[in-house]
Coordinates of C-alpha atoms in Angstrom, one line a residue:
M1 CA 107.7 81.3 114.7
R2 CA 106.0 81.2 111.3
S3 CA 108.1 81.3 108.2
I4 CA 108.6 84.8 106.7
L5 CA 107.4 85.3 103.2
L6 CA 108.2 88.8 101.9
P7 CA 106.6 90.3 98.7
K8 CA 106.6 87.7 95.9
P9 CA 108.7 86.7 97.8
L10 CA 111.5 88.4 99.6
L11 CA 113.2 85.5 101.3
A12 CA 114.6 86.4 104.7
T13 CA 117.4 84.2 106.0
A14 CA 119.6 84.5 109.0
L15 CA 123.3 84.1 108.2
G16 CA 125.5 84.7 111.2
G17 CA 123.0 87.1 112.6
V18 CA 122.7 89.0 109.3
V19 CA 119.2 89.2 107.7
V20 CA 119.5 88.8 103.9
L21 CA 116.6 89.7 101.7
A22 CA 116.9 87.9 98.4
G23 CA 115.0 86.4 95.5
F24 CA 112.9 89.4 94.3
G25 CA 110.6 87.7 91.8
A26 CA 111.7 84.2 92.8
Q27 CA 109.2 81.4 93.2
N28 CA 108.0 80.1 96.5
A29 CA 110.7 79.3 99.1
T30 CA 111.9 75.7 99.2
A31 CA 111.5 73.6 102.3
E32 CA 115.2 74.2 103.1
Q33 CA 114.9 78.0 102.8
T34 CA 111.8 77.9 105.0
S35 CA 113.7 75.9 107.5
V36 CA 116.5 78.5 107.5
V37 CA 114.0 81.4 107.9
S38 CA 112.6 79.7 111.0
T39 CA 116.0 79.9 112.6
V40 CA 115.9 83.8 112.9
A41 CA 116.7 84.9 116.4
T42 CA 113.6 85.1 118.6
T43 CA 114.8 87.8 120.9
G44 CA 115.7 91.5 120.7
D45 CA 115.9 93.5 117.6
D46 CA 116.2 90.5 115.2
D47 CA 112.9 89.1 116.5
A48 CA 111.2 92.5 116.1
E49 CA 112.4 92.7 112.5
A50 CA 111.3 89.2 111.8
R51 CA 107.8 89.9 113.1
F52 CA 107.7 93.1 111.2
F53 CA 108.6 91.3 107.9
E54 CA 106.0 88.7 108.6
M55 CA 103.3 91.4 109.1
M56 CA 104.3 93.4 106.1
D57 CA 104.3 90.3 103.9
I58 CA 100.6 89.9 104.6
F59 CA 99.8 93.5 103.4
W60 CA 102.1 93.2 100.3
Q61 CA 100.6 89.9 99.3
S62 CA 97.1 91.2 99.7
C63 CA 97.8 94.3 97.5
S64 CA 100.0 92.7 94.9
P65 CA 101.3 89.1 95.0
R66 CA 103.7 89.9 92.2
A67 CA 104.8 93.3 93.4
F68 CA 108.5 92.5 93.1
S69 CA 108.4 90.0 90.2
G70 CA 111.0 90.6 87.5
V71 CA 113.3 92.7 89.7
D72 CA 116.8 91.3 89.9
A73 CA 118.3 92.5 93.2
V74 CA 119.7 91.3 96.4
V75 CA 119.5 93.5 99.5
S76 CA 121.6 92.6 102.6
A77 CA 121.3 94.3 106.0
S78 CA 121.5 93.5 109.6
V79 CA 119.5 95.1 112.4
A80 CA 122.7 96.6 113.7
D81 CA 123.6 98.2 110.4
T82 CA 120.1 99.6 110.1
A83 CA 120.3 101.1 113.6
A84 CA 123.7 102.5 112.9
A85 CA 122.6 104.2 109.6
A86 CA 119.6 105.9 111.2
P87 CA 119.7 109.0 113.4
T88 CA 118.8 108.9 117.0
P89 CA 115.1 109.3 117.8
D90 CA 115.8 112.8 119.2
T91 CA 117.6 114.0 116.0
T92 CA 117.3 117.7 115.2
Q93 CA 118.8 117.4 111.7
P94 CA 117.1 119.7 109.1
I95 CA 114.5 118.1 106.8
L96 CA 115.8 118.8 103.4
V97 CA 114.7 116.1 101.0
D98 CA 111.5 116.1 99.0
P99 CA 109.3 113.0 99.1
V100 CA 109.2 110.6 96.1
P101 CA 106.0 109.2 94.6
L102 CA 104.6 105.9 95.9
T103 CA 103.7 103.1 93.5
V104 CA 100.2 101.9 93.2
T105 CA 101.0 98.9 95.3
E106 CA 102.7 101.0 98.0
E107 CA 99.6 103.2 98.0
C108 CA 97.5 100.1 98.7
V109 CA 99.7 98.9 101.5
A110 CA 99.8 102.5 102.9
Q111 CA 96.0 102.6 103.2
K112 CA 95.9 99.3 105.0
L113 CA 98.6 100.4 107.5
Q114 CA 96.9 103.7 108.0
L115 CA 93.6 102.0 108.8
R116 CA 95.3 99.6 111.2
I117 CA 97.1 102.3 113.1
N118 CA 94.1 104.6 113.3
R119 CA 92.0 101.8 114.7
A120 CA 94.7 100.9 117.3
F121 CA 95.0 104.6 118.5
S122 CA 91.3 105.4 118.2
G123 CA 89.9 106.9 121.4
T124 CA 93.3 107.1 123.1
D125 CA 95.5 110.1 123.9
T126 CA 99.2 109.5 123.6
A127 CA 100.4 112.6 125.4
T128 CA 104.1 111.8 125.0
Y129 CA 106.4 110.4 122.3
E130 CA 107.3 107.5 124.5
E131 CA 103.7 106.5 124.8
M132 CA 103.3 106.7 121.0
R133 CA 106.5 104.7 120.4
D134 CA 105.4 102.0 122.8
K135 CA 102.0 101.7 121.1
L136 CA 103.6 101.5 117.7
T137 CA 106.1 98.8 118.9
S138 CA 103.1 96.8 120.2
L139 CA 101.8 96.9 116.6
R140 CA 105.0 95.1 115.4
Y141 CA 106.9 98.2 114.3
P142 CA 110.5 97.7 115.5
A143 CA 111.8 100.5 117.7
A144 CA 114.7 101.0 115.3
R145 CA 112.2 101.9 112.6
I146 CA 110.4 104.6 114.7
H147 CA 111.9 108.1 114.8
R148 CA 110.9 111.1 116.9
M149 CA 110.0 114.3 115.1
R150 CA 109.3 117.8 116.2
D151 CA 106.1 118.0 118.2
F152 CA 103.0 119.4 116.4
A153 CA 101.2 122.0 118.5
G154 CA 102.5 120.3 121.6
Q155 CA 101.5 116.8 120.4
P156 CA 104.0 114.0 119.7
V157 CA 105.0 113.1 116.2
A158 CA 106.8 110.0 115.0
R159 CA 107.9 108.7 111.6
V160 CA 107.9 105.0 110.9
D161 CA 110.2 103.5 108.2
V162 CA 108.3 100.7 106.6
R163 CA 110.5 100.4 103.5
L164 CA 111.4 97.0 102.3
G165 CA 114.1 96.3 99.6
A166 CA 114.1 99.2 97.2
G167 CA 110.6 100.5 98.3
H168 CA 109.9 104.0 99.5
L169 CA 106.9 103.7 101.8
A170 CA 107.1 105.6 105.2
L171 CA 104.5 106.9 107.6
Q172 CA 104.2 109.9 109.8
V173 CA 102.0 109.5 112.9
T174 CA 100.7 112.7 114.7
D175 CA 98.7 112.6 117.9
V176 CA 95.4 114.5 117.6
N177 CA 94.1 114.0 121.2
I178 CA 91.4 111.5 120.3
G179 CA 93.5 109.4 118.1
V180 CA 96.2 109.9 115.5
M181 CA 96.6 111.3 112.0
V182 CA 98.6 109.0 109.8
E183 CA 100.2 110.3 106.6
A184 CA 102.0 108.1 104.1
F185 CA 104.9 109.4 102.0
G186 CA 107.8 108.2 99.9
A187 CA 111.2 108.3 101.4
P188 CA 114.1 108.2 98.9
E189 CA 116.4 105.2 99.1
Y190 CA 119.4 105.7 101.4
V191 CA 117.8 108.7 103.1
S192 CA 116.5 108.7 106.6
V193 CA 112.7 109.2 106.9
T194 CA 113.5 112.1 109.3
E195 CA 115.1 114.0 106.4
V196 CA 112.0 114.1 104.1
R197 CA 110.3 117.5 103.9
L198 CA 106.5 117.2 104.3
K199 CA 103.9 120.0 104.1
P200 CA 101.8 120.1 107.3
L201 CA 98.3 118.7 106.7
V202 CA 97.0 121.0 109.5
A203 CA 98.1 124.6 109.9
W204 CA 100.2 125.4 113.0
P205 CA 98.3 127.5 115.5
T206 CA 99.1 131.3 115.3
T207 CA 98.3 132.1 119.0

């Protein structure tokens, strides 16, 4: 597995199965840190998270190599903790929280992710949520970060939590028969992406 370099850089290390994101604004990882990163588990949820971090690093670095410079923070989380804090994919909890603004860098990353997802789903019809989820996981989004939402006019809808560190970026993916519509929004910290209130981009049918 390639070493994982998170935004400028977020260093991911595996300590007893716990993924630690540290060094916001630090310089390049040392050889020892890189070696530790490479020991991240290569199976199950840990591997899915590792591949997700690796993918997101590419987008963050292309948008802003210094996106997190000057920020003094350490974020620690395990895949198990993330899954425990998030609702089940079939949650019916009310959406009560307003979205927060995205930064310029997050907007840039969002555009790249939207284009990538749109291209992957172009010309396909994901008739069920399960098909949409499987397609998203094939694009390196961990299943634990994909959440089922209420269908839109009978079409599946999913939200993808792509937040890193103290970021807010999340995506809503809606099937539109010949592809998908991907909407980027800001999810407040410590709030599930399923609890953010979004205005429909397309009106619900009246008949």
